[in-house]
mmCIF file of N, CA and C and ligand atoms in Angstrom:
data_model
loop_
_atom_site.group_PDB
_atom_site.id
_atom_site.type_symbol
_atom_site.label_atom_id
_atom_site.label_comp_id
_atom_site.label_asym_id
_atom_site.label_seq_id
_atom_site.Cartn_x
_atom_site.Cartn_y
_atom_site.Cartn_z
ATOM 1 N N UNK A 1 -68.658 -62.376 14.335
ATOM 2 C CA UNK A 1 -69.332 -63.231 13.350
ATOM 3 C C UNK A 1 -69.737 -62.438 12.118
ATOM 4 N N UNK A 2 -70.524 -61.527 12.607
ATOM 5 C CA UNK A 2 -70.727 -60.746 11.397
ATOM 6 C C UNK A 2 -70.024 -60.188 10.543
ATOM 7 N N UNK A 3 -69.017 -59.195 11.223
ATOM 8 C CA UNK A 3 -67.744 -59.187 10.478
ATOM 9 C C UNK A 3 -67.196 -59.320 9.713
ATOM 10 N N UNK A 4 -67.181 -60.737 10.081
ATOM 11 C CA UNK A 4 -66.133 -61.752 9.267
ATOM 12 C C UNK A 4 -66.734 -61.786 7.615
ATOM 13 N N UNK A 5 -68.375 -61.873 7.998
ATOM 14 C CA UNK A 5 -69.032 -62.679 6.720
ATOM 15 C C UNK A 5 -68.526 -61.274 5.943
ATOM 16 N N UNK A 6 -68.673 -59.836 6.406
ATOM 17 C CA UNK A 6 -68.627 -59.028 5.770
ATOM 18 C C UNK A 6 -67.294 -58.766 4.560
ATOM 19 N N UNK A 7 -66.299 -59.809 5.725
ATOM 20 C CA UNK A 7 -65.019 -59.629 5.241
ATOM 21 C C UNK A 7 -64.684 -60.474 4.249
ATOM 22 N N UNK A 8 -65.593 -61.583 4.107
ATOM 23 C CA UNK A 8 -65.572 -62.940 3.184
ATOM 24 C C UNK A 8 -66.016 -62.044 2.272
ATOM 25 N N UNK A 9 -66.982 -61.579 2.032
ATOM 26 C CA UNK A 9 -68.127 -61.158 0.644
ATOM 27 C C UNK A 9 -67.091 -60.331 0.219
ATOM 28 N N UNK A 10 -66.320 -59.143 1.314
ATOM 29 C CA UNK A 10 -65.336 -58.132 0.378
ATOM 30 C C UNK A 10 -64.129 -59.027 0.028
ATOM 31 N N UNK A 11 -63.774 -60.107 0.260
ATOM 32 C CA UNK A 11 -62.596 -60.729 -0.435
ATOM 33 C C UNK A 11 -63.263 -61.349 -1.205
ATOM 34 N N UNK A 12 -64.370 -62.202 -1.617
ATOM 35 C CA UNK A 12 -64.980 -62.691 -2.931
ATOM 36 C C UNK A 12 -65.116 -61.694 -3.614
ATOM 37 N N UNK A 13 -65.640 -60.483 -3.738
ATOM 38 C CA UNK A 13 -65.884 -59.460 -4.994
ATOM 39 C C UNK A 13 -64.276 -58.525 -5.099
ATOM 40 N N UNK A 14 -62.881 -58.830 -4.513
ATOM 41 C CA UNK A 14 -62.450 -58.574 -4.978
ATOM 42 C C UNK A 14 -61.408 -59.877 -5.695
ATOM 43 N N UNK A 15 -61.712 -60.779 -5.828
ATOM 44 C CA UNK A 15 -61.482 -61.862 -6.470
ATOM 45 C C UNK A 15 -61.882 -61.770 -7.448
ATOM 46 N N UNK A 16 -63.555 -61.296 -7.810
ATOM 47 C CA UNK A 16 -64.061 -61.645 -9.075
ATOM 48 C C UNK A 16 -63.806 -60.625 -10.039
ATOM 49 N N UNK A 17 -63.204 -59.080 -8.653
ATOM 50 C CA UNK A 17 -62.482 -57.765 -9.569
ATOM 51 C C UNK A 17 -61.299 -58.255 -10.332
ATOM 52 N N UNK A 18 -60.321 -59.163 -9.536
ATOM 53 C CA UNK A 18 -59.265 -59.679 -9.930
ATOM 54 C C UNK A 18 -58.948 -60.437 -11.322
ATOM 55 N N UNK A 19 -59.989 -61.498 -11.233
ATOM 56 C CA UNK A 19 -60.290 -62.134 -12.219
ATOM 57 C C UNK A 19 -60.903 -60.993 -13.607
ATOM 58 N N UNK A 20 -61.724 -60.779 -13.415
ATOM 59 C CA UNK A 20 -62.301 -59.845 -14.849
ATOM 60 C C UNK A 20 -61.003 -58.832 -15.474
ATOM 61 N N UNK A 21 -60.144 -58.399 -14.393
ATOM 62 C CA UNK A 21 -59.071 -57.741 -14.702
ATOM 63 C C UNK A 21 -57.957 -58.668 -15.140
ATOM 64 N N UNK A 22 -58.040 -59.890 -14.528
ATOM 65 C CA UNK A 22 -56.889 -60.582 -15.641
ATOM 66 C C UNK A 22 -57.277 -61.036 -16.910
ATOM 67 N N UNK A 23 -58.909 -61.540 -17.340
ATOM 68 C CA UNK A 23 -59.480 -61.328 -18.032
ATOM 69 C C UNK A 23 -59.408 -60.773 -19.277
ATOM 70 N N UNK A 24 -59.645 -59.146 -18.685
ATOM 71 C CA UNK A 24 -59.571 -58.485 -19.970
ATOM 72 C C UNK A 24 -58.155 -58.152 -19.885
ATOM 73 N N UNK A 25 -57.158 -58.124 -19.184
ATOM 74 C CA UNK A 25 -55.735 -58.348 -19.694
ATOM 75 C C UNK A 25 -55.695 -59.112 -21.060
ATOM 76 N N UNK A 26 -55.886 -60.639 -20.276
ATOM 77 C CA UNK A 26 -55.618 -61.650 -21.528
ATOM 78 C C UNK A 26 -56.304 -60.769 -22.941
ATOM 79 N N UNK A 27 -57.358 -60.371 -22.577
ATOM 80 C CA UNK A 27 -58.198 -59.694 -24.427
ATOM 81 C C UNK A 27 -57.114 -59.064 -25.000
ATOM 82 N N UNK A 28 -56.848 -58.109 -24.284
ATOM 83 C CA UNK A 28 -56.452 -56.647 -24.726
ATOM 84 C C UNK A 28 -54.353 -57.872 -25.278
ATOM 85 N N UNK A 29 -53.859 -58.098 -24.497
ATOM 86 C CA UNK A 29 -52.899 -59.046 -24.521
ATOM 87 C C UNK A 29 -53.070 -60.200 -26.250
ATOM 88 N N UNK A 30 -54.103 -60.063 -26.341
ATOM 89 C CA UNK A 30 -54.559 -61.547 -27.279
ATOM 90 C C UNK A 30 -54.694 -60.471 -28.564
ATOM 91 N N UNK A 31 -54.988 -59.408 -28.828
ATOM 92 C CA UNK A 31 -55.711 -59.049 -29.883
ATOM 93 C C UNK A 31 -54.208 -58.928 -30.751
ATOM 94 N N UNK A 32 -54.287 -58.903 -32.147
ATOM 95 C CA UNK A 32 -53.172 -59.415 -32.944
ATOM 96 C C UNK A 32 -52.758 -58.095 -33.737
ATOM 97 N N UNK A 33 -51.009 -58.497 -32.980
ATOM 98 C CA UNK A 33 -50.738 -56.944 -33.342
ATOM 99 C C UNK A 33 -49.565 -57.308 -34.775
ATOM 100 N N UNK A 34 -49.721 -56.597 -35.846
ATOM 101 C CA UNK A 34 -49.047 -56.924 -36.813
ATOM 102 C C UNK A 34 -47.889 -57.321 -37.129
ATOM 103 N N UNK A 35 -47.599 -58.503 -37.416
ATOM 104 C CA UNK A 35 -46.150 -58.884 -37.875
ATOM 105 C C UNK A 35 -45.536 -58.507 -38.631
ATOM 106 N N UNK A 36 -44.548 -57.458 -38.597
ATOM 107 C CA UNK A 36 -43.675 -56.606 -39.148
ATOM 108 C C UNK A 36 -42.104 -57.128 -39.083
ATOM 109 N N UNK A 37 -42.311 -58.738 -39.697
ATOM 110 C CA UNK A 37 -40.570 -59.369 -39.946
ATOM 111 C C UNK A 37 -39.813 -58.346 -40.040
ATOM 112 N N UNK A 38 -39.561 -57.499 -38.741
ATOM 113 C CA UNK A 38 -38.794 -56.712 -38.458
ATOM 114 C C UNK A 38 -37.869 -57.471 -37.412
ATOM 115 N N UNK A 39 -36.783 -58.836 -37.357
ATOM 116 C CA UNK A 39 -36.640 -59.251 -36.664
ATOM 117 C C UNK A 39 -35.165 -58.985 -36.872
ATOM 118 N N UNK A 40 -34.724 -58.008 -36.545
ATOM 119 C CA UNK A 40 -33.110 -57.327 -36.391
ATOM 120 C C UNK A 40 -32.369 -57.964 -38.222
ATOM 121 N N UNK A 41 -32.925 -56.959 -38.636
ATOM 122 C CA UNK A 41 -31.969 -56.964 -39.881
ATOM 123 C C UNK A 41 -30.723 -56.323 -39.624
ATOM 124 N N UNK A 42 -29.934 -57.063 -41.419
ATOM 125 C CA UNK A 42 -28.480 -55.735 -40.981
ATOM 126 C C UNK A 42 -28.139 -55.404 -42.269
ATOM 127 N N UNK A 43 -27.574 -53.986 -42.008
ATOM 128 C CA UNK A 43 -27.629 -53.558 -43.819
ATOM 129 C C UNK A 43 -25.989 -53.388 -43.799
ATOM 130 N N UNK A 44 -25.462 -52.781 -45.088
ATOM 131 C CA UNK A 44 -24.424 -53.031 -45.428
ATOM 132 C C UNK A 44 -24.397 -52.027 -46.248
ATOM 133 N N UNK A 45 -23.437 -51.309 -46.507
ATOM 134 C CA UNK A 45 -23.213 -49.902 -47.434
ATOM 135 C C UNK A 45 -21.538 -50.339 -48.230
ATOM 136 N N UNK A 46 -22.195 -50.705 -49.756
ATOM 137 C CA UNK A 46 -20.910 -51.384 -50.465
ATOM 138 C C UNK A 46 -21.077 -50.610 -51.526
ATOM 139 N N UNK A 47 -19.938 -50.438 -51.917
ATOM 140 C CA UNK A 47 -18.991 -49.410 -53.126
ATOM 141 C C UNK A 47 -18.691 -50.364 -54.135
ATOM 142 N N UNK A 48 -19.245 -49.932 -55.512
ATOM 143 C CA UNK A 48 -18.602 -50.897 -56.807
ATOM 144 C C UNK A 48 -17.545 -49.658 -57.211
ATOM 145 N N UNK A 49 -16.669 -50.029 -57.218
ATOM 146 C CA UNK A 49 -15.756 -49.505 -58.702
ATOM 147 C C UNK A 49 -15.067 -50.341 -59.593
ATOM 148 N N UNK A 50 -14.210 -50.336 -60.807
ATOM 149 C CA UNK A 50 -13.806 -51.034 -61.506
ATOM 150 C C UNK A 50 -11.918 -51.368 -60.828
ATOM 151 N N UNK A 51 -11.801 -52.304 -59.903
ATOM 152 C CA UNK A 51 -12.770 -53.849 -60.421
ATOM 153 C C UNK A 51 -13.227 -54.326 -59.083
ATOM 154 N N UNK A 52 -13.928 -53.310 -58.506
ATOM 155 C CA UNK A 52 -13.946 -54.703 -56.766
ATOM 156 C C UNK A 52 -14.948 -54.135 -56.209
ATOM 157 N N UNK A 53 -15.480 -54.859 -54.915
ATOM 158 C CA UNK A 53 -16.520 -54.341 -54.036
ATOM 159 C C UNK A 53 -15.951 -53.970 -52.819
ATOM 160 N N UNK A 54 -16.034 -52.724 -51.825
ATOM 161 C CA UNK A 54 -15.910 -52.716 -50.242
ATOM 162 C C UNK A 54 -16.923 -52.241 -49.980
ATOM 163 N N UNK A 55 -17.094 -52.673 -48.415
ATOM 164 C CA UNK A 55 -16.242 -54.360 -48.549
ATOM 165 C C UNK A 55 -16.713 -55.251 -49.253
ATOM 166 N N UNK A 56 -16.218 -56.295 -49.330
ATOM 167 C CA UNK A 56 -16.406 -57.411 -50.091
ATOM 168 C C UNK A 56 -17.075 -59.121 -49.177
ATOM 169 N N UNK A 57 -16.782 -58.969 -47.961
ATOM 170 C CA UNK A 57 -17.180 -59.638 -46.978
ATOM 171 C C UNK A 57 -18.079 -59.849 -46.483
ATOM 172 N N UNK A 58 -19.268 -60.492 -45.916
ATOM 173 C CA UNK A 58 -20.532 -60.084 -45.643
ATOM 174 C C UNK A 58 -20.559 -61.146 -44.488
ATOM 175 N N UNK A 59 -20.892 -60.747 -43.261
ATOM 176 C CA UNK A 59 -21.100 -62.617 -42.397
ATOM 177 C C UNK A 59 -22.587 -62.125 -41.334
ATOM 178 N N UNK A 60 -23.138 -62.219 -41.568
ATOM 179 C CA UNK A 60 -24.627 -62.566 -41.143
ATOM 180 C C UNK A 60 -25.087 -63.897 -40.640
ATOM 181 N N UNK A 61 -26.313 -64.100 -39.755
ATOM 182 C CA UNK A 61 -26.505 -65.446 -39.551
ATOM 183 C C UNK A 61 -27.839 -65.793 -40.172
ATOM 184 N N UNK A 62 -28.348 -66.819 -40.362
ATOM 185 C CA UNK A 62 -28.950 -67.605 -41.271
ATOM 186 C C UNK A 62 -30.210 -66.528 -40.461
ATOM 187 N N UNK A 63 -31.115 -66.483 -41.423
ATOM 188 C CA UNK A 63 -32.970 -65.931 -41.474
ATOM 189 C C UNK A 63 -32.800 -64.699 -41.035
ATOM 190 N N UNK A 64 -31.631 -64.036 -41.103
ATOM 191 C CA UNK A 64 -31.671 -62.705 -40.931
ATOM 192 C C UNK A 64 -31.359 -61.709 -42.242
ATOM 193 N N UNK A 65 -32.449 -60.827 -42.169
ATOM 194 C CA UNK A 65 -32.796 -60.432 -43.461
ATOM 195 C C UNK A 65 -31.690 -58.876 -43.823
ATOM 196 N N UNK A 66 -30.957 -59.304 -44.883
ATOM 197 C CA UNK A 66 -30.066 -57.867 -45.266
ATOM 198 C C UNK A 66 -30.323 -57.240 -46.304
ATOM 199 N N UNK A 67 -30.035 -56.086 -45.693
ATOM 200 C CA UNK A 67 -29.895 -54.821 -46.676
ATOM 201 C C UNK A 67 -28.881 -54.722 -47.469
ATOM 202 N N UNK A 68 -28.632 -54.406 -48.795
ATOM 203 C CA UNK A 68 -26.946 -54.303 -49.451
ATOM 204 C C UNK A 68 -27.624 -52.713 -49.652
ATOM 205 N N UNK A 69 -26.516 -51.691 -49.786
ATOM 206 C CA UNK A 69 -26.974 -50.434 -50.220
ATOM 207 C C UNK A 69 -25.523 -50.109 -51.346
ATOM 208 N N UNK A 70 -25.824 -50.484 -52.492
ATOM 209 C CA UNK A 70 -24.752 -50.286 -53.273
ATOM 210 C C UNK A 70 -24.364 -49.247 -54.198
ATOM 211 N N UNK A 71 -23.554 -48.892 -54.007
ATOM 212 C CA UNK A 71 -23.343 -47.146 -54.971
ATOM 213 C C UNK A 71 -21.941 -47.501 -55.630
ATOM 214 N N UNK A 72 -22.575 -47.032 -57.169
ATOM 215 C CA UNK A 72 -21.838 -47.251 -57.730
ATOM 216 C C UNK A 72 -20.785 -46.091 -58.048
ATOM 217 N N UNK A 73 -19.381 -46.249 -57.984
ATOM 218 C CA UNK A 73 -18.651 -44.969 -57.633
ATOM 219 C C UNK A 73 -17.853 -44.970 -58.561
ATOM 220 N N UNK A 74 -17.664 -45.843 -59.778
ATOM 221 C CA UNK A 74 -16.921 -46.380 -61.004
ATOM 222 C C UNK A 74 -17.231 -45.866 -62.515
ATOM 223 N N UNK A 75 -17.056 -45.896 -63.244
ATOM 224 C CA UNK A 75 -17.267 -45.075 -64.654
ATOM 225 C C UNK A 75 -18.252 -45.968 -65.674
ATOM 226 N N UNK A 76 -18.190 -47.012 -65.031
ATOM 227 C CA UNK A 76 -18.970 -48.156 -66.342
ATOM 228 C C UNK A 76 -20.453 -48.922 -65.131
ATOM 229 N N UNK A 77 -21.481 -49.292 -65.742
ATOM 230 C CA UNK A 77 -22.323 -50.189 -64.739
ATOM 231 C C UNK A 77 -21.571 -51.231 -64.539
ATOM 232 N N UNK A 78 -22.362 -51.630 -62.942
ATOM 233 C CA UNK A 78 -21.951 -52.748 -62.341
ATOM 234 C C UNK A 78 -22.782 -53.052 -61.703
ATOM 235 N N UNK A 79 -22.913 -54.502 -61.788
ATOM 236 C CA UNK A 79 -23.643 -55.053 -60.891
ATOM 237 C C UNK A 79 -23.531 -56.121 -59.845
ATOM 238 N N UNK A 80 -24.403 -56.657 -58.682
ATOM 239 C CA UNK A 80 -24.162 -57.297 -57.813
ATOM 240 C C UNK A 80 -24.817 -58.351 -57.424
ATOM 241 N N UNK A 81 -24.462 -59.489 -57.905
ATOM 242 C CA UNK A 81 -24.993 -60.575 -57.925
ATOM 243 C C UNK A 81 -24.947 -61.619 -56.658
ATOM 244 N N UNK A 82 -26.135 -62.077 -55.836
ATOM 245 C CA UNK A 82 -25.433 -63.159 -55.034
ATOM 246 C C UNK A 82 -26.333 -64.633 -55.828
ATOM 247 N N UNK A 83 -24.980 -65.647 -55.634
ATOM 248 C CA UNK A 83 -25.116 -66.611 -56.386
ATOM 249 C C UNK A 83 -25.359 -67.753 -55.385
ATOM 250 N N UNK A 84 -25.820 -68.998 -55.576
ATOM 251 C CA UNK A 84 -25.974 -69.814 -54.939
ATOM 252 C C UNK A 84 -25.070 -70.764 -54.281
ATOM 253 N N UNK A 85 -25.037 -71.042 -53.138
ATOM 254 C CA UNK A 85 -23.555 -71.764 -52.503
ATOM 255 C C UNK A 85 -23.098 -72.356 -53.732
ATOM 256 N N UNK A 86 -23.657 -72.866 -54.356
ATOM 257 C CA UNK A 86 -22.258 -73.868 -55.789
ATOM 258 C C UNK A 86 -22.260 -73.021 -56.876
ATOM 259 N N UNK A 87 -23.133 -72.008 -56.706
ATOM 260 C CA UNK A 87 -22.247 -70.666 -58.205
ATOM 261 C C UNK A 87 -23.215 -71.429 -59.253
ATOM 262 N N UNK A 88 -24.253 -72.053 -59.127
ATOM 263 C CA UNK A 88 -25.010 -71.788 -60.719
ATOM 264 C C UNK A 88 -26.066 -71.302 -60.764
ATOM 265 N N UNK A 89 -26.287 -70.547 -59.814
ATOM 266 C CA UNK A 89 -27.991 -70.045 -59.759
ATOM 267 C C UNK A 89 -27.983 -68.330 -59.292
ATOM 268 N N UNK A 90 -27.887 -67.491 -60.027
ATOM 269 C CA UNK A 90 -28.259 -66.217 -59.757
ATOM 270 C C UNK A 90 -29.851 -65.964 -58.636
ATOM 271 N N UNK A 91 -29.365 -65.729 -57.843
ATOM 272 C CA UNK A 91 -30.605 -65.981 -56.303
ATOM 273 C C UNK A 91 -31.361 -64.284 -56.473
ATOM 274 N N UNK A 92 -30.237 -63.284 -56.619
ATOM 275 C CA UNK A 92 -30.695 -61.978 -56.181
ATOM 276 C C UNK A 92 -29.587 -61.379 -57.118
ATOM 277 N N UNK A 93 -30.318 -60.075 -57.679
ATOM 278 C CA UNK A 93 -28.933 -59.286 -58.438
ATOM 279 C C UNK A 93 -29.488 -57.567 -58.553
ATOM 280 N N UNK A 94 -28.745 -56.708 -59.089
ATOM 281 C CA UNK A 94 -29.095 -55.864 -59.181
ATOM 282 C C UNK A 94 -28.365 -55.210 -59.754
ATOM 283 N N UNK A 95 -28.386 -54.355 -60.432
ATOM 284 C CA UNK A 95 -27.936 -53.216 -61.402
ATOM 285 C C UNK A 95 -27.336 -51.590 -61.250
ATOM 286 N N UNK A 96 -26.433 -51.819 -61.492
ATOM 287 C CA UNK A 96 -26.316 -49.954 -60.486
ATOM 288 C C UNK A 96 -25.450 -49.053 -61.591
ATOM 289 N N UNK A 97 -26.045 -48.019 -62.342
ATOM 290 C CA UNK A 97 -25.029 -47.053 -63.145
ATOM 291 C C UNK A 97 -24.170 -46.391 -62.662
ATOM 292 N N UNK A 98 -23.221 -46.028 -63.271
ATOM 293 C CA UNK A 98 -22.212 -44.855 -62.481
ATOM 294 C C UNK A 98 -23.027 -43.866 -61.715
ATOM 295 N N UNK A 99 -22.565 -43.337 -60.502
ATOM 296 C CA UNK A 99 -23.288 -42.814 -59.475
ATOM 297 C C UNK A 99 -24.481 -42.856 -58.981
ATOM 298 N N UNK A 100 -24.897 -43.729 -59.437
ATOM 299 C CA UNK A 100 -25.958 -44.465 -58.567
ATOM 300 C C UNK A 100 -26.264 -45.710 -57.453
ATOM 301 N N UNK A 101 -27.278 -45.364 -56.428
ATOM 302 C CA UNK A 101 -26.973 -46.217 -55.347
ATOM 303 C C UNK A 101 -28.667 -47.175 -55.495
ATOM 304 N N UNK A 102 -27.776 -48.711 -55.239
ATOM 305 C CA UNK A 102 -29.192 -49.121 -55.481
ATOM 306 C C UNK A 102 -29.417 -50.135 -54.165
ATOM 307 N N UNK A 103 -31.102 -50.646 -53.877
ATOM 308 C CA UNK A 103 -30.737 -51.542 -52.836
ATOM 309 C C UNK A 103 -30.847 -52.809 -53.099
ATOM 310 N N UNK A 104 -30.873 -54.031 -52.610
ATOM 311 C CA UNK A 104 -30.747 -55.445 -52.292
ATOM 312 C C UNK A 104 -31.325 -55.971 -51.269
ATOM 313 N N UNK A 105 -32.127 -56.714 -51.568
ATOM 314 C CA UNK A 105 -32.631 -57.265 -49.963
ATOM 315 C C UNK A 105 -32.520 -58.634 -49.851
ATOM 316 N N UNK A 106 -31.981 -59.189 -49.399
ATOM 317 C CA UNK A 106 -31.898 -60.965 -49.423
ATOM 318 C C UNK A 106 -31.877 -61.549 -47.783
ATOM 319 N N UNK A 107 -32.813 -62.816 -47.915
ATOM 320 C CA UNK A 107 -32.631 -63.188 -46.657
ATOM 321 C C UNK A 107 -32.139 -64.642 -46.620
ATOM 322 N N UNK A 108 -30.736 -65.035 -46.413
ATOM 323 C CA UNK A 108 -30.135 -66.780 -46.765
ATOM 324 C C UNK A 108 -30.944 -67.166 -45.343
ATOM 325 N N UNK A 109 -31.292 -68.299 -46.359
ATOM 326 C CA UNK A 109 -31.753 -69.352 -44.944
ATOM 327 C C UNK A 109 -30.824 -70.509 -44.892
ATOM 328 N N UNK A 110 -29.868 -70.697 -45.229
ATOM 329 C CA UNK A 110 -28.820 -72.081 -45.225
ATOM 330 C C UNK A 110 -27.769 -71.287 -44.369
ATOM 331 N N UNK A 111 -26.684 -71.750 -43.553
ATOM 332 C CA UNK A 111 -25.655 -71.756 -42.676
ATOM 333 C C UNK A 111 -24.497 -71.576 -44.157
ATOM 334 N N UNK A 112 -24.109 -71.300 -44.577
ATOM 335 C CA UNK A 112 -23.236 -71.488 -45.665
ATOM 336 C C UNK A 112 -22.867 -69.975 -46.085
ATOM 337 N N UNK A 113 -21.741 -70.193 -47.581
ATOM 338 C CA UNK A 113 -21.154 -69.038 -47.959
ATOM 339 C C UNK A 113 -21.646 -69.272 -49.444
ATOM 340 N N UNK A 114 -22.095 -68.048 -49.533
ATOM 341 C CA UNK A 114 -23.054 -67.663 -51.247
ATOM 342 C C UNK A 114 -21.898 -66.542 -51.620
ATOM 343 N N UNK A 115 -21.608 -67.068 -52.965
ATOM 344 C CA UNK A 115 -20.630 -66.355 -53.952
ATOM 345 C C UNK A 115 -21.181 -64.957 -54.279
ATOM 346 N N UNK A 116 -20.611 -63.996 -54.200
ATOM 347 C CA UNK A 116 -21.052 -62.479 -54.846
ATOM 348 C C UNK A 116 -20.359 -62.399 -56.064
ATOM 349 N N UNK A 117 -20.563 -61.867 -56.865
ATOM 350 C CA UNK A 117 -20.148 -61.031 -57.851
ATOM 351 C C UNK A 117 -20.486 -60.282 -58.835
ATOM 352 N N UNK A 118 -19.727 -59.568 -59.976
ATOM 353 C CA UNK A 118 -20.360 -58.747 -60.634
ATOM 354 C C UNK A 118 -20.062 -59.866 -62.065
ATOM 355 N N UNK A 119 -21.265 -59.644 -62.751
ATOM 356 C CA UNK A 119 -21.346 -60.657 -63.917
ATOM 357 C C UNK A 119 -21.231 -60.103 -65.164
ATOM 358 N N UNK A 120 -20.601 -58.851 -65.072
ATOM 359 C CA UNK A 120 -20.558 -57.854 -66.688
ATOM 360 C C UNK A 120 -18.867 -58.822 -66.973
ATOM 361 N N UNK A 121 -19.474 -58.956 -68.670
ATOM 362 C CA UNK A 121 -17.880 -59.562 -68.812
ATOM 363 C C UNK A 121 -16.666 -59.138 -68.739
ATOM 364 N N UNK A 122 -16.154 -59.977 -67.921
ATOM 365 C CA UNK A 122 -14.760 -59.489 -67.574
ATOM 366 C C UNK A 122 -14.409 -59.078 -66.060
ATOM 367 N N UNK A 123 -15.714 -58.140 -65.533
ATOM 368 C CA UNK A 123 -15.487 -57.676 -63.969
ATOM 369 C C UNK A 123 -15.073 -58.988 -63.189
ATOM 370 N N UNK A 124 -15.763 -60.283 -63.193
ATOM 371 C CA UNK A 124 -15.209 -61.221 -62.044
ATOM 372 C C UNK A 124 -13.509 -61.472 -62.386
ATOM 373 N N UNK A 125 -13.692 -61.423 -63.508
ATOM 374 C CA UNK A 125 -11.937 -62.081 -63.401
ATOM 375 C C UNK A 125 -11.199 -60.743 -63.125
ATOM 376 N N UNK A 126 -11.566 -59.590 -63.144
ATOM 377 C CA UNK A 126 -10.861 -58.848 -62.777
ATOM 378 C C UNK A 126 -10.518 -58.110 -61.303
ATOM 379 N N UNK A 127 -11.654 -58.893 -60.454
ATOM 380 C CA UNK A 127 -11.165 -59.013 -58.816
ATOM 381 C C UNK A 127 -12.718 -58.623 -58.348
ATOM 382 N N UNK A 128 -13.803 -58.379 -59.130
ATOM 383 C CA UNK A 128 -15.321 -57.886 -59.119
ATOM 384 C C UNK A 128 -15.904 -59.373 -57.955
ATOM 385 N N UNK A 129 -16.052 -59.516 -56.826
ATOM 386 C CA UNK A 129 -16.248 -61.044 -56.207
ATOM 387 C C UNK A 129 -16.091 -60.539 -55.053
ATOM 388 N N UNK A 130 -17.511 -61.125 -54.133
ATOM 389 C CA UNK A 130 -17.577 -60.990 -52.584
ATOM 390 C C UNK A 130 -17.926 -62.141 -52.537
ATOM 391 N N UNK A 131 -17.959 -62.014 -50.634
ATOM 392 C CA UNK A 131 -18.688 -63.542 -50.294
ATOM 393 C C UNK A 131 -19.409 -62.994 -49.352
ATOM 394 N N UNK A 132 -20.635 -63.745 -49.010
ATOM 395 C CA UNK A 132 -21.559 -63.960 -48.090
ATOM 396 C C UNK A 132 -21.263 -64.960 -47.214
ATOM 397 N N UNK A 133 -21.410 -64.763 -46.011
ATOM 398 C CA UNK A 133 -20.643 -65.867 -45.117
ATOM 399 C C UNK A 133 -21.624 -65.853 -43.928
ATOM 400 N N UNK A 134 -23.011 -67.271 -43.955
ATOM 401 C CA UNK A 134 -23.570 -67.387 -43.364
ATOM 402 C C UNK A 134 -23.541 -68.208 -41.964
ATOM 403 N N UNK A 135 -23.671 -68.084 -40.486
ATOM 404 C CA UNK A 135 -24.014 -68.514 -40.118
ATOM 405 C C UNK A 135 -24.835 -68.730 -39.280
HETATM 406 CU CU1 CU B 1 -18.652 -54.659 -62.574
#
């Protein structure tokens, strides 16, 4: 009889050990640890020369945030424009002199393909044009 009660009281206080320990789990679990939209980016290392980009291709999926790392390896500036799925809206661009590397950060949130190119006159018609190819 006695025993037993002894054995009840040590399984209630380690219940209430149990509990305070899941407890302060949950705290320590709850306290807010910084959101660092570090959610698997992907970068990309692209070459301008006169007249094109490599690569020129880009296929990523939608809310994932990229890196362009562009070096310019050509004799004249160039730059790298991504344009809006229908080509009238300059979204993101950037500027890069001969031997210089610059970065880009863009994150498409639409499923779609956004036009690249370089907008100095003359480079697009002369083969200066990537695509972004989201999905
Ligand atoms: Cu150019």
């Amino acid at each position: 009889m006695k025993s037993q009660r002894v054995m009840l009281s040590a399984l209630v206080g380690l219940l209430i050990i149990a509990s305070l320990a899941a407890c302060s789990g949950g705290t320590i679990g709850g306290t807010k640890a910084p959101v660092s939209g570090g959610s698997g980016g992907k970068s990309f290392n692209v070459t301008a020369t006169e007249f094109e980009f490599k690569p020129n291709k880009f296929e990523v999926t939608a809310g994932q945030k990229i890196t362009f790392k562009i070096t310019n390896k050509g004799t004249v500036e160039h730059n790298f424009v991504i344009l809006s799925p229908d080509g009238s809206q300059e979204l993101s661009k950037i500027t890069t002199q001969p031997g210089e590397t610059q970065t880009l950060e863009f994150t498409p949130t639409e499923a779609t393909t956004y036009p690249i190119d370089c907008n100095i006159a003359g480079h697009k018609e002369a083969g200066m044009v990537g695509e972004l190819i989201v999905k």
